[in-house]
Amino acid sequence: MTIYIGSDHAGYELKELVKKHFEGRFEFVDKGTFSSESVDYPDFAHAVAEGVLNEKDGVGILICGTGNGMAITANKHAGIRAALCWDPAISALAKQHNNANILVLPARFISSEKAIDTIDSFFNAEFEGGRHQRRIDKINL
Ligand code: RB5
C-alpha cells in the first residue's frame, strides 16, 4: 500500500512528523509542500486526490490548518471520500462506515500525539461494507 501525503504550510511540520512515523512501516509518496512557506492548499489536495484515484484501493493523508480546505477540495474529485478527523474514534468510523480514502487532519487544532493516534486508528480499522456500501453507492452525482 502506498500512502499519498500532502499538506500546505500550516500542515508542513505535522506532515514531516507523520512521514517519520511511516518510515519502515508504509511506503508513501510526499506530494508537498516542502517548506513552511505560504502556499495554496488546493494544489496539494488535488495532487494527493489524483494519486489516490490512480491506484486500486489508493489512500491518502492531507493536512492543513483546519483541515477544511483540504477536505472541501479533495471531495470535488468523484471517488474521493476525504474525512476530516481529529480523534481516533472518528477516524476509525471514517474507515468502518465511510470507507474514507483520504484522512484529513487539522494541524492547528490537534496535538502531534493525537494526530498519530488518529492516523493509526484509521489504518487499523476495516470497512464494514453491507449497509455502509449501499450508502456510499449513493454519494456520487
Ligand atoms: C492557511 O492559513 C489556512 O487557511 C489553511 O491551512 C486551511 O486551514 C484552510 O482550510
mmCIF file of N, CA and C and ligand atoms in Angstrom:
data_model
loop_
_atom_site.group_PDB
_atom_site.id
_atom_site.type_symbol
_atom_site.label_atom_id
_atom_site.label_comp_id
_atom_site.label_asym_id
_atom_site.label_seq_id
_atom_site.Cartn_x
_atom_site.Cartn_y
_atom_site.Cartn_z
ATOM 1 N N MET A 1 0.851 -1.203 0.000
ATOM 2 C CA MET A 1 0.000 0.000 0.000
ATOM 3 C C MET A 1 0.884 1.250 0.000
ATOM 4 N N THR A 2 0.628 2.119 -0.962
ATOM 5 C CA THR A 2 1.333 3.411 -0.984
ATOM 6 C C THR A 2 0.389 4.489 -0.464
ATOM 7 N N ILE A 3 0.876 5.302 0.443
ATOM 8 C CA ILE A 3 0.075 6.381 1.009
ATOM 9 C C ILE A 3 0.526 7.695 0.387
ATOM 10 N N TYR A 4 -0.406 8.403 -0.221
ATOM 11 C CA TYR A 4 -0.109 9.734 -0.758
ATOM 12 C C TYR A 4 -0.350 10.742 0.356
ATOM 13 N N ILE A 5 0.642 11.604 0.572
ATOM 14 C CA ILE A 5 0.534 12.537 1.687
ATOM 15 C C ILE A 5 0.841 13.950 1.204
ATOM 16 N N GLY A 6 0.066 14.915 1.701
ATOM 17 C CA GLY A 6 0.290 16.296 1.293
ATOM 18 C C GLY A 6 -0.197 17.258 2.355
ATOM 19 N N SER A 7 0.359 18.460 2.314
ATOM 20 C CA SER A 7 -0.061 19.499 3.255
ATOM 21 C C SER A 7 0.172 20.863 2.636
ATOM 22 N N ASP A 8 -0.389 21.866 3.286
ATOM 23 C CA ASP A 8 0.040 23.232 2.968
ATOM 24 C C ASP A 8 1.052 23.646 4.041
ATOM 25 N N HIS A 9 1.378 24.937 4.101
ATOM 26 C CA HIS A 9 2.383 25.403 5.066
ATOM 27 C C HIS A 9 1.933 25.150 6.510
ATOM 28 N N ALA A 10 0.626 25.285 6.762
ATOM 29 C CA ALA A 10 0.127 25.106 8.134
ATOM 30 C C ALA A 10 0.260 23.657 8.584
ATOM 31 N N GLY A 11 0.276 22.748 7.645
ATOM 32 C CA GLY A 11 0.374 21.325 7.984
ATOM 33 C C GLY A 11 1.761 20.745 7.777
ATOM 34 N N TYR A 12 2.680 21.576 7.333
ATOM 35 C CA TYR A 12 4.000 21.066 6.947
ATOM 36 C C TYR A 12 4.707 20.314 8.086
ATOM 37 N N GLU A 13 4.773 20.923 9.265
ATOM 38 C CA GLU A 13 5.507 20.286 10.371
ATOM 39 C C GLU A 13 4.873 18.952 10.763
ATOM 40 N N LEU A 14 3.567 18.921 10.798
ATOM 41 C CA LEU A 14 2.889 17.662 11.144
ATOM 42 C C LEU A 14 3.121 16.627 10.041
ATOM 43 N N LYS A 15 3.120 17.075 8.791
ATOM 44 C CA LYS A 15 3.390 16.131 7.685
ATOM 45 C C LYS A 15 4.758 15.476 7.867
ATOM 46 N N GLU A 16 5.753 16.264 8.231
ATOM 47 C CA GLU A 16 7.095 15.708 8.414
ATOM 48 C C GLU A 16 7.109 14.686 9.552
ATOM 49 N N LEU A 17 6.364 14.977 10.597
ATOM 50 C CA LEU A 17 6.277 14.042 11.728
ATOM 51 C C LEU A 17 5.585 12.736 11.301
ATOM 52 N N VAL A 18 4.541 12.888 10.515
ATOM 53 C CA VAL A 18 3.804 11.709 10.030
ATOM 54 C C VAL A 18 4.719 10.854 9.150
ATOM 55 N N LYS A 19 5.520 11.496 8.320
ATOM 56 C CA LYS A 19 6.453 10.750 7.466
ATOM 57 C C LYS A 19 7.420 9.930 8.326
ATOM 58 N N LYS A 20 7.924 10.533 9.391
ATOM 59 C CA LYS A 20 8.844 9.799 10.297
ATOM 60 C C LYS A 20 8.127 8.580 10.884
ATOM 61 N N HIS A 21 6.861 8.781 11.235
ATOM 62 C CA HIS A 21 6.063 7.695 11.809
ATOM 63 C C HIS A 21 5.871 6.560 10.794
ATOM 64 N N PHE A 22 5.789 6.908 9.510
ATOM 65 C CA PHE A 22 5.542 5.898 8.465
ATOM 66 C C PHE A 22 6.812 5.161 8.041
ATOM 67 N N GLU A 23 7.972 5.817 8.212
ATOM 68 C CA GLU A 23 9.211 5.231 7.702
ATOM 69 C C GLU A 23 9.404 3.817 8.247
ATOM 70 N N GLY A 24 9.649 2.875 7.328
ATOM 71 C CA GLY A 24 9.844 1.481 7.727
ATOM 72 C C GLY A 24 8.551 0.719 7.937
ATOM 73 N N ARG A 25 7.405 1.399 7.889
ATOM 74 C CA ARG A 25 6.105 0.731 8.067
ATOM 75 C C ARG A 25 5.317 0.727 6.774
ATOM 76 N N PHE A 26 5.217 1.890 6.162
ATOM 77 C CA PHE A 26 4.420 2.036 4.946
ATOM 78 C C PHE A 26 5.257 2.751 3.891
ATOM 79 N N GLU A 27 4.959 2.444 2.640
ATOM 80 C CA GLU A 27 5.522 3.259 1.556
ATOM 81 C C GLU A 27 4.664 4.498 1.426
ATOM 82 N N PHE A 28 5.293 5.628 1.190
ATOM 83 C CA PHE A 28 4.495 6.838 0.979
ATOM 84 C C PHE A 28 5.115 7.695 -0.108
ATOM 85 N N VAL A 29 4.267 8.522 -0.693
ATOM 86 C CA VAL A 29 4.707 9.490 -1.695
ATOM 87 C C VAL A 29 4.340 10.861 -1.152
ATOM 88 N N ASP A 30 5.336 11.711 -0.993
ATOM 89 C CA ASP A 30 5.116 13.059 -0.463
ATOM 90 C C ASP A 30 4.850 14.015 -1.631
ATOM 91 N N LYS A 31 3.638 14.527 -1.702
ATOM 92 C CA LYS A 31 3.263 15.437 -2.789
ATOM 93 C C LYS A 31 3.486 16.909 -2.407
ATOM 94 N N GLY A 32 4.176 17.161 -1.297
ATOM 95 C CA GLY A 32 4.445 18.532 -0.877
ATOM 96 C C GLY A 32 3.391 19.043 0.088
ATOM 97 N N THR A 33 3.557 20.180 0.564
ATOM 98 C CA THR A 33 4.567 21.181 0.313
ATOM 99 C C THR A 33 5.869 20.818 1.024
ATOM 100 N N PHE A 34 6.941 21.459 0.648
ATOM 101 C CA PHE A 34 8.243 21.032 1.148
ATOM 102 C C PHE A 34 8.914 22.067 2.046
ATOM 103 N N SER A 35 8.161 23.045 2.519
ATOM 104 C CA SER A 35 8.690 24.014 3.489
ATOM 105 C C SER A 35 7.504 24.692 4.165
ATOM 106 N N SER A 36 7.799 25.588 5.109
ATOM 107 C CA SER A 36 6.736 26.306 5.820
ATOM 108 C C SER A 36 6.339 27.597 5.100
ATOM 109 N N GLU A 37 6.841 27.782 3.909
ATOM 110 C CA GLU A 37 6.488 28.984 3.135
ATOM 111 C C GLU A 37 5.018 28.915 2.692
ATOM 112 N N SER A 38 4.361 30.056 2.711
ATOM 113 C CA SER A 38 2.926 30.080 2.415
ATOM 114 C C SER A 38 2.602 29.569 1.001
ATOM 115 N N VAL A 39 1.644 28.664 0.924
ATOM 116 C CA VAL A 39 1.218 28.069 -0.358
ATOM 117 C C VAL A 39 -0.315 27.977 -0.361
ATOM 118 N N ASP A 40 -0.861 27.463 -1.436
ATOM 119 C CA ASP A 40 -2.318 27.341 -1.584
ATOM 120 C C ASP A 40 -2.728 25.872 -1.439
ATOM 121 N N TYR A 41 -3.551 25.581 -0.433
ATOM 122 C CA TYR A 41 -3.888 24.192 -0.130
ATOM 123 C C TYR A 41 -4.488 23.398 -1.312
ATOM 124 N N PRO A 42 -5.264 24.025 -2.235
ATOM 125 C CA PRO A 42 -5.844 23.185 -3.287
ATOM 126 C C PRO A 42 -4.803 22.487 -4.165
ATOM 127 N N ASP A 43 -3.647 23.117 -4.338
ATOM 128 C CA ASP A 43 -2.613 22.498 -5.184
ATOM 129 C C ASP A 43 -2.222 21.121 -4.643
ATOM 130 N N PHE A 44 -2.182 20.989 -3.357
ATOM 131 C CA PHE A 44 -1.734 19.746 -2.735
ATOM 132 C C PHE A 44 -2.899 18.767 -2.568
ATOM 133 N N ALA A 45 -4.069 19.310 -2.326
ATOM 134 C CA ALA A 45 -5.255 18.441 -2.231
ATOM 135 C C ALA A 45 -5.509 17.752 -3.578
ATOM 136 N N HIS A 46 -5.394 18.508 -4.673
ATOM 137 C CA HIS A 46 -5.605 17.896 -5.996
ATOM 138 C C HIS A 46 -4.531 16.843 -6.295
ATOM 139 N N ALA A 47 -3.292 17.155 -5.952
ATOM 140 C CA ALA A 47 -2.189 16.216 -6.239
ATOM 141 C C ALA A 47 -2.383 14.900 -5.488
ATOM 142 N N VAL A 48 -2.766 14.973 -4.226
ATOM 143 C CA VAL A 48 -2.980 13.753 -3.443
ATOM 144 C C VAL A 48 -4.209 13.000 -3.949
ATOM 145 N N ALA A 49 -5.280 13.728 -4.238
ATOM 146 C CA ALA A 49 -6.504 13.073 -4.733
ATOM 147 C C ALA A 49 -6.215 12.324 -6.039
ATOM 148 N N GLU A 50 -5.458 12.939 -6.928
ATOM 149 C CA GLU A 50 -5.135 12.268 -8.203
ATOM 150 C C GLU A 50 -4.297 11.017 -7.963
ATOM 151 N N GLY A 51 -3.336 11.101 -7.058
ATOM 152 C CA GLY A 51 -2.524 9.923 -6.720
ATOM 153 C C GLY A 51 -3.398 8.794 -6.190
ATOM 154 N N VAL A 52 -4.295 9.115 -5.304
ATOM 155 C CA VAL A 52 -5.179 8.106 -4.700
ATOM 156 C C VAL A 52 -6.064 7.461 -5.772
ATOM 157 N N LEU A 53 -6.597 8.280 -6.664
ATOM 158 C CA LEU A 53 -7.519 7.757 -7.682
ATOM 159 C C LEU A 53 -6.795 6.937 -8.747
ATOM 160 N N ASN A 54 -5.508 7.151 -8.906
ATOM 161 C CA ASN A 54 -4.749 6.409 -9.921
ATOM 162 C C ASN A 54 -4.337 5.021 -9.473
ATOM 163 N N GLU A 55 -4.672 4.668 -8.244
ATOM 164 C CA GLU A 55 -4.303 3.352 -7.721
ATOM 165 C C GLU A 55 -5.540 2.613 -7.269
ATOM 166 N N LYS A 56 -5.495 1.281 -7.389
ATOM 167 C CA LYS A 56 -6.583 0.482 -6.826
ATOM 168 C C LYS A 56 -6.453 0.556 -5.298
ATOM 169 N N ASP A 57 -7.527 0.871 -4.636
ATOM 170 C CA ASP A 57 -7.511 0.998 -3.173
ATOM 171 C C ASP A 57 -6.486 2.012 -2.669
ATOM 172 N N GLY A 58 -6.320 3.094 -3.438
ATOM 173 C CA GLY A 58 -5.385 4.142 -3.034
ATOM 174 C C GLY A 58 -5.851 4.839 -1.759
ATOM 175 N N VAL A 59 -4.895 5.368 -1.041
ATOM 176 C CA VAL A 59 -5.220 6.046 0.217
ATOM 177 C C VAL A 59 -4.294 7.251 0.405
ATOM 178 N N GLY A 60 -4.821 8.281 1.089
ATOM 179 C CA GLY A 60 -4.019 9.497 1.253
ATOM 180 C C GLY A 60 -4.237 10.159 2.597
ATOM 181 N N ILE A 61 -3.317 11.065 2.901
ATOM 182 C CA ILE A 61 -3.436 11.917 4.092
ATOM 183 C C ILE A 61 -3.211 13.348 3.656
ATOM 184 N N LEU A 62 -4.112 14.236 4.065
ATOM 185 C CA LEU A 62 -3.971 15.662 3.772
ATOM 186 C C LEU A 62 -4.031 16.442 5.078
ATOM 187 N N ILE A 63 -3.191 17.461 5.170
ATOM 188 C CA ILE A 63 -3.110 18.242 6.401
ATOM 189 C C ILE A 63 -3.060 19.728 6.058
ATOM 190 N N CYS A 64 -3.973 20.504 6.643
ATOM 191 C CA CYS A 64 -3.855 21.965 6.570
ATOM 192 C C CYS A 64 -4.215 22.507 7.956
ATOM 193 N N GLY A 65 -4.401 23.808 8.081
ATOM 194 C CA GLY A 65 -4.633 24.387 9.397
ATOM 195 C C GLY A 65 -5.875 23.829 10.063
ATOM 196 N N THR A 66 -7.001 23.945 9.378
ATOM 197 C CA THR A 66 -8.264 23.448 9.924
ATOM 198 C C THR A 66 -8.656 22.082 9.371
ATOM 199 N N GLY A 67 -8.091 21.714 8.243
ATOM 200 C CA GLY A 67 -8.491 20.500 7.534
ATOM 201 C C GLY A 67 -9.611 20.757 6.541
ATOM 202 N N ASN A 68 -10.324 21.863 6.724
ATOM 203 C CA ASN A 68 -11.496 22.080 5.877
ATOM 204 C C ASN A 68 -11.145 22.361 4.418
ATOM 205 N N GLY A 69 -10.137 23.183 4.184
ATOM 206 C CA GLY A 69 -9.765 23.488 2.793
ATOM 207 C C GLY A 69 -9.385 22.226 2.042
ATOM 208 N N MET A 70 -8.612 21.377 2.696
ATOM 209 C CA MET A 70 -8.174 20.127 2.054
ATOM 210 C C MET A 70 -9.375 19.208 1.797
ATOM 211 N N ALA A 71 -10.251 19.071 2.788
ATOM 212 C CA ALA A 71 -11.400 18.168 2.627
ATOM 213 C C ALA A 71 -12.341 18.671 1.533
ATOM 214 N N ILE A 72 -12.615 19.962 1.553
ATOM 215 C CA ILE A 72 -13.526 20.535 0.555
ATOM 216 C C ILE A 72 -12.973 20.315 -0.852
ATOM 217 N N THR A 73 -11.688 20.550 -1.016
ATOM 218 C CA THR A 73 -11.077 20.413 -2.346
ATOM 219 C C THR A 73 -11.015 18.954 -2.784
ATOM 220 N N ALA A 74 -10.492 18.093 -1.938
ATOM 221 C CA ALA A 74 -10.332 16.680 -2.326
ATOM 222 C C ALA A 74 -11.678 16.051 -2.670
ATOM 223 N N ASN A 75 -12.727 16.452 -1.939
ATOM 224 C CA ASN A 75 -14.045 15.855 -2.181
ATOM 225 C C ASN A 75 -14.709 16.323 -3.478
ATOM 226 N N LYS A 76 -14.077 17.249 -4.179
ATOM 227 C CA LYS A 76 -14.553 17.612 -5.522
ATOM 228 C C LYS A 76 -14.267 16.508 -6.529
ATOM 229 N N HIS A 77 -13.343 15.605 -6.198
ATOM 230 C CA HIS A 77 -12.976 14.516 -7.113
ATOM 231 C C HIS A 77 -13.940 13.347 -6.898
ATOM 232 N N ALA A 78 -14.634 12.944 -7.967
ATOM 233 C CA ALA A 78 -15.530 11.789 -7.842
ATOM 234 C C ALA A 78 -14.700 10.575 -7.423
ATOM 235 N N GLY A 79 -15.173 9.876 -6.419
ATOM 236 C CA GLY A 79 -14.462 8.683 -5.959
ATOM 237 C C GLY A 79 -13.586 8.957 -4.751
ATOM 238 N N ILE A 80 -13.366 10.230 -4.463
ATOM 239 C CA ILE A 80 -12.633 10.564 -3.237
ATOM 240 C C ILE A 80 -13.628 10.720 -2.097
ATOM 241 N N ARG A 81 -13.295 10.082 -0.979
ATOM 242 C CA ARG A 81 -14.056 10.261 0.255
ATOM 243 C C ARG A 81 -13.054 10.728 1.310
ATOM 244 N N ALA A 82 -12.936 12.052 1.399
ATOM 245 C CA ALA A 82 -11.970 12.655 2.322
ATOM 246 C C ALA A 82 -12.691 12.999 3.623
ATOM 247 N N ALA A 83 -12.186 12.485 4.730
ATOM 248 C CA ALA A 83 -12.842 12.658 6.029
ATOM 249 C C ALA A 83 -11.954 13.472 6.963
ATOM 250 N N LEU A 84 -12.495 14.570 7.455
ATOM 251 C CA LEU A 84 -11.791 15.413 8.426
ATOM 252 C C LEU A 84 -11.928 14.774 9.810
ATOM 253 N N CYS A 85 -10.798 14.400 10.386
ATOM 254 C CA CYS A 85 -10.806 13.655 11.658
ATOM 255 C C CYS A 85 -9.829 14.275 12.649
ATOM 256 N N TRP A 86 -10.223 14.325 13.904
ATOM 257 C CA TRP A 86 -9.399 14.927 14.945
ATOM 258 C C TRP A 86 -9.318 14.036 16.174
ATOM 259 N N ASP A 87 -9.719 12.805 16.019
ATOM 260 C CA ASP A 87 -9.822 11.909 17.168
ATOM 261 C C ASP A 87 -9.814 10.459 16.639
ATOM 262 N N PRO A 88 -9.180 9.533 17.359
ATOM 263 C CA PRO A 88 -9.080 8.149 16.871
ATOM 264 C C PRO A 88 -10.430 7.458 16.672
ATOM 265 N N ALA A 89 -11.414 7.806 17.489
ATOM 266 C CA ALA A 89 -12.723 7.160 17.330
ATOM 267 C C ALA A 89 -13.366 7.609 16.012
ATOM 268 N N ILE A 90 -13.196 8.885 15.696
ATOM 269 C CA ILE A 90 -13.789 9.407 14.458
ATOM 270 C C ILE A 90 -13.078 8.825 13.234
ATOM 271 N N SER A 91 -11.755 8.690 13.310
ATOM 272 C CA SER A 91 -11.028 8.163 12.138
ATOM 273 C C SER A 91 -11.336 6.680 11.936
ATOM 274 N N ALA A 92 -11.537 5.940 13.019
ATOM 275 C CA ALA A 92 -11.918 4.528 12.865
ATOM 276 C C ALA A 92 -13.270 4.435 12.154
ATOM 277 N N LEU A 93 -14.209 5.272 12.576
ATOM 278 C CA LEU A 93 -15.545 5.255 11.940
ATOM 279 C C LEU A 93 -15.491 5.744 10.501
ATOM 280 N N ALA A 94 -14.575 6.662 10.217
ATOM 281 C CA ALA A 94 -14.437 7.152 8.835
ATOM 282 C C ALA A 94 -14.058 6.014 7.901
ATOM 283 N N LYS A 95 -13.284 5.056 8.414
ATOM 284 C CA LYS A 95 -12.936 3.880 7.607
ATOM 285 C C LYS A 95 -14.061 2.847 7.671
ATOM 286 N N GLN A 96 -14.550 2.534 8.877
ATOM 287 C CA GLN A 96 -15.535 1.457 9.046
ATOM 288 C C GLN A 96 -16.846 1.760 8.317
ATOM 289 N N HIS A 97 -17.311 2.988 8.394
ATOM 290 C CA HIS A 97 -18.627 3.334 7.835
ATOM 291 C C HIS A 97 -18.544 4.061 6.500
ATOM 292 N N ASN A 98 -17.553 4.932 6.329
ATOM 293 C CA ASN A 98 -17.494 5.762 5.118
ATOM 294 C C ASN A 98 -16.466 5.268 4.114
ATOM 295 N N ASN A 99 -15.691 4.265 4.494
ATOM 296 C CA ASN A 99 -14.584 3.786 3.651
ATOM 297 C C ASN A 99 -13.789 4.981 3.102
ATOM 298 N N ALA A 100 -13.486 5.912 3.983
ATOM 299 C CA ALA A 100 -12.743 7.109 3.568
ATOM 300 C C ALA A 100 -11.423 6.688 2.934
ATOM 301 N N ASN A 101 -11.087 7.331 1.829
ATOM 302 C CA ASN A 101 -9.797 7.007 1.198
ATOM 303 C C ASN A 101 -8.788 8.143 1.360
ATOM 304 N N ILE A 102 -9.208 9.246 1.971
ATOM 305 C CA ILE A 102 -8.247 10.270 2.394
ATOM 306 C C ILE A 102 -8.604 10.693 3.817
ATOM 307 N N LEU A 103 -7.614 10.627 4.678
ATOM 308 C CA LEU A 103 -7.763 11.112 6.059
ATOM 309 C C LEU A 103 -7.237 12.546 6.095
ATOM 310 N N VAL A 104 -8.056 13.466 6.590
ATOM 311 C CA VAL A 104 -7.667 14.877 6.649
ATOM 312 C C VAL A 104 -7.503 15.276 8.112
ATOM 313 N N LEU A 105 -6.381 15.925 8.403
ATOM 314 C CA LEU A 105 -6.088 16.322 9.791
ATOM 315 C C LEU A 105 -5.987 17.845 9.901
ATOM 316 N N PRO A 106 -6.496 18.412 11.016
ATOM 317 C CA PRO A 106 -6.428 19.864 11.247
ATOM 318 C C PRO A 106 -5.219 20.224 12.109
ATOM 319 N N ALA A 107 -4.104 20.554 11.470
ATOM 320 C CA ALA A 107 -2.829 20.694 12.196
ATOM 321 C C ALA A 107 -2.889 21.706 13.326
ATOM 322 N N ARG A 108 -3.671 22.763 13.155
ATOM 323 C CA ARG A 108 -3.696 23.817 14.173
ATOM 324 C C ARG A 108 -4.633 23.504 15.341
ATOM 325 N N PHE A 109 -5.298 22.366 15.265
ATOM 326 C CA PHE A 109 -6.299 22.030 16.292
ATOM 327 C C PHE A 109 -6.138 20.613 16.826
ATOM 328 N N ILE A 110 -4.941 20.053 16.664
ATOM 329 C CA ILE A 110 -4.721 18.686 17.138
ATOM 330 C C ILE A 110 -3.262 18.588 17.605
ATOM 331 N N SER A 111 -3.039 17.863 18.709
ATOM 332 C CA SER A 111 -1.657 17.671 19.159
ATOM 333 C C SER A 111 -0.999 16.622 18.257
ATOM 334 N N SER A 112 0.316 16.600 18.273
ATOM 335 C CA SER A 112 1.050 15.611 17.461
ATOM 336 C C SER A 112 0.668 14.199 17.886
ATOM 337 N N GLU A 113 0.600 14.008 19.189
ATOM 338 C CA GLU A 113 0.288 12.668 19.702
ATOM 339 C C GLU A 113 -1.103 12.209 19.250
ATOM 340 N N LYS A 114 -2.072 13.103 19.361
ATOM 341 C CA LYS A 114 -3.441 12.773 18.949
ATOM 342 C C LYS A 114 -3.497 12.545 17.437
ATOM 343 N N ALA A 115 -2.717 13.303 16.692
ATOM 344 C CA ALA A 115 -2.708 13.132 15.234
ATOM 345 C C ALA A 115 -2.196 11.737 14.872
ATOM 346 N N ILE A 116 -1.129 11.311 15.529
ATOM 347 C CA ILE A 116 -0.576 9.976 15.236
ATOM 348 C C ILE A 116 -1.576 8.893 15.660
ATOM 349 N N ASP A 117 -2.199 9.058 16.810
ATOM 350 C CA ASP A 117 -3.215 8.086 17.248
ATOM 351 C C ASP A 117 -4.378 8.044 16.253
ATOM 352 N N THR A 118 -4.747 9.209 15.742
ATOM 353 C CA THR A 118 -5.855 9.295 14.783
ATOM 354 C C THR A 118 -5.496 8.566 13.490
ATOM 355 N N ILE A 119 -4.259 8.707 13.062
ATOM 356 C CA ILE A 119 -3.785 8.011 11.857
ATOM 357 C C ILE A 119 -3.743 6.505 12.088
ATOM 358 N N ASP A 120 -3.154 6.082 13.206
ATOM 359 C CA ASP A 120 -3.039 4.643 13.476
ATOM 360 C C ASP A 120 -4.415 3.985 13.541
ATOM 361 N N SER A 121 -5.339 4.670 14.169
ATOM 362 C CA SER A 121 -6.686 4.126 14.300
ATOM 363 C C SER A 121 -7.347 3.965 12.917
ATOM 364 N N PHE A 122 -7.102 4.934 12.052
ATOM 365 C CA PHE A 122 -7.648 4.872 10.691
ATOM 366 C C PHE A 122 -7.101 3.646 9.953
ATOM 367 N N PHE A 123 -5.786 3.452 10.025
ATOM 368 C CA PHE A 123 -5.177 2.358 9.265
ATOM 369 C C PHE A 123 -5.440 0.993 9.900
ATOM 370 N N ASN A 124 -5.772 0.962 11.173
ATOM 371 C CA ASN A 124 -6.077 -0.326 11.819
ATOM 372 C C ASN A 124 -7.536 -0.742 11.621
ATOM 373 N N ALA A 125 -8.367 0.198 11.186
ATOM 374 C CA ALA A 125 -9.805 -0.103 11.035
ATOM 375 C C ALA A 125 -10.076 -0.738 9.663
ATOM 376 N N GLU A 126 -11.205 -1.438 9.589
ATOM 377 C CA GLU A 126 -11.610 -2.042 8.310
ATOM 378 C C GLU A 126 -13.012 -1.609 7.936
ATOM 379 N N PHE A 127 -13.219 -1.420 6.648
ATOM 380 C CA PHE A 127 -14.547 -1.055 6.149
ATOM 381 C C PHE A 127 -15.523 -2.191 6.442
ATOM 382 N N GLU A 128 -16.710 -1.841 6.916
ATOM 383 C CA GLU A 128 -17.680 -2.859 7.313
ATOM 384 C C GLU A 128 -18.600 -3.301 6.182
ATOM 385 N N GLY A 129 -18.622 -2.566 5.065
ATOM 386 C CA GLY A 129 -19.450 -2.983 3.924
ATOM 387 C C GLY A 129 -20.939 -2.971 4.256
ATOM 388 N N GLY A 130 -21.704 -3.865 3.606
ATOM 389 C CA GLY A 130 -23.138 -4.005 3.887
ATOM 390 C C GLY A 130 -23.898 -2.712 3.660
ATOM 391 N N ARG A 131 -24.662 -2.303 4.687
ATOM 392 C CA ARG A 131 -25.485 -1.094 4.533
ATOM 393 C C ARG A 131 -24.623 0.142 4.268
ATOM 394 N N HIS A 132 -23.374 0.099 4.726
ATOM 395 C CA HIS A 132 -22.492 1.254 4.502
ATOM 396 C C HIS A 132 -22.077 1.350 3.030
ATOM 397 N N GLN A 133 -21.892 0.200 2.393
ATOM 398 C CA GLN A 133 -21.590 0.217 0.954
ATOM 399 C C GLN A 133 -22.789 0.767 0.177
ATOM 400 N N ARG A 134 -23.987 0.365 0.583
ATOM 401 C CA ARG A 134 -25.195 0.869 -0.088
ATOM 402 C C ARG A 134 -25.245 2.398 0.001
ATOM 403 N N ARG A 135 -24.897 2.941 1.128
ATOM 404 C CA ARG A 135 -24.920 4.407 1.314
ATOM 405 C C ARG A 135 -23.828 5.077 0.496
ATOM 406 N N ILE A 136 -22.658 4.464 0.479
ATOM 407 C CA ILE A 136 -21.551 5.035 -0.316
ATOM 408 C C ILE A 136 -21.924 5.042 -1.793
ATOM 409 N N ASP A 137 -22.626 3.997 -2.237
ATOM 410 C CA ASP A 137 -23.026 3.923 -3.649
ATOM 411 C C ASP A 137 -23.951 5.073 -4.042
ATOM 412 N N LYS A 138 -24.531 5.749 -3.052
ATOM 413 C CA LYS A 138 -25.447 6.873 -3.342
ATOM 414 C C LYS A 138 -24.745 8.234 -3.311
ATOM 415 N N ILE A 139 -23.445 8.249 -3.052
ATOM 416 C CA ILE A 139 -22.767 9.548 -2.879
ATOM 417 C C ILE A 139 -22.532 10.279 -4.199
ATOM 418 N N ASN A 140 -21.922 9.592 -5.169
ATOM 419 C CA ASN A 140 -21.519 10.306 -6.390
ATOM 420 C C ASN A 140 -22.706 10.812 -7.192
ATOM 421 N N LEU A 141 -22.553 12.021 -7.749
ATOM 422 C CA LEU A 141 -23.634 12.598 -8.556
ATOM 423 C C LEU A 141 -23.560 12.119 -9.996
HETATM 424 C C1 RB5 B 1 -3.797 28.645 5.965
HETATM 425 O O1 RB5 B 1 -3.637 29.817 6.699
HETATM 426 C C2 RB5 B 1 -5.167 28.044 6.251
HETATM 427 O O2 RB5 B 1 -6.167 28.843 5.732
HETATM 428 C C3 RB5 B 1 -5.224 26.632 5.702
HETATM 429 O O3 RB5 B 1 -4.213 25.866 6.253
HETATM 430 C C4 RB5 B 1 -6.505 25.863 5.954
HETATM 431 O O4 RB5 B 1 -6.878 25.920 7.295
HETATM 432 C C5 RB5 B 1 -7.614 26.130 5.044
HETATM 433 O O5 RB5 B 1 -8.658 25.498 5.082
#
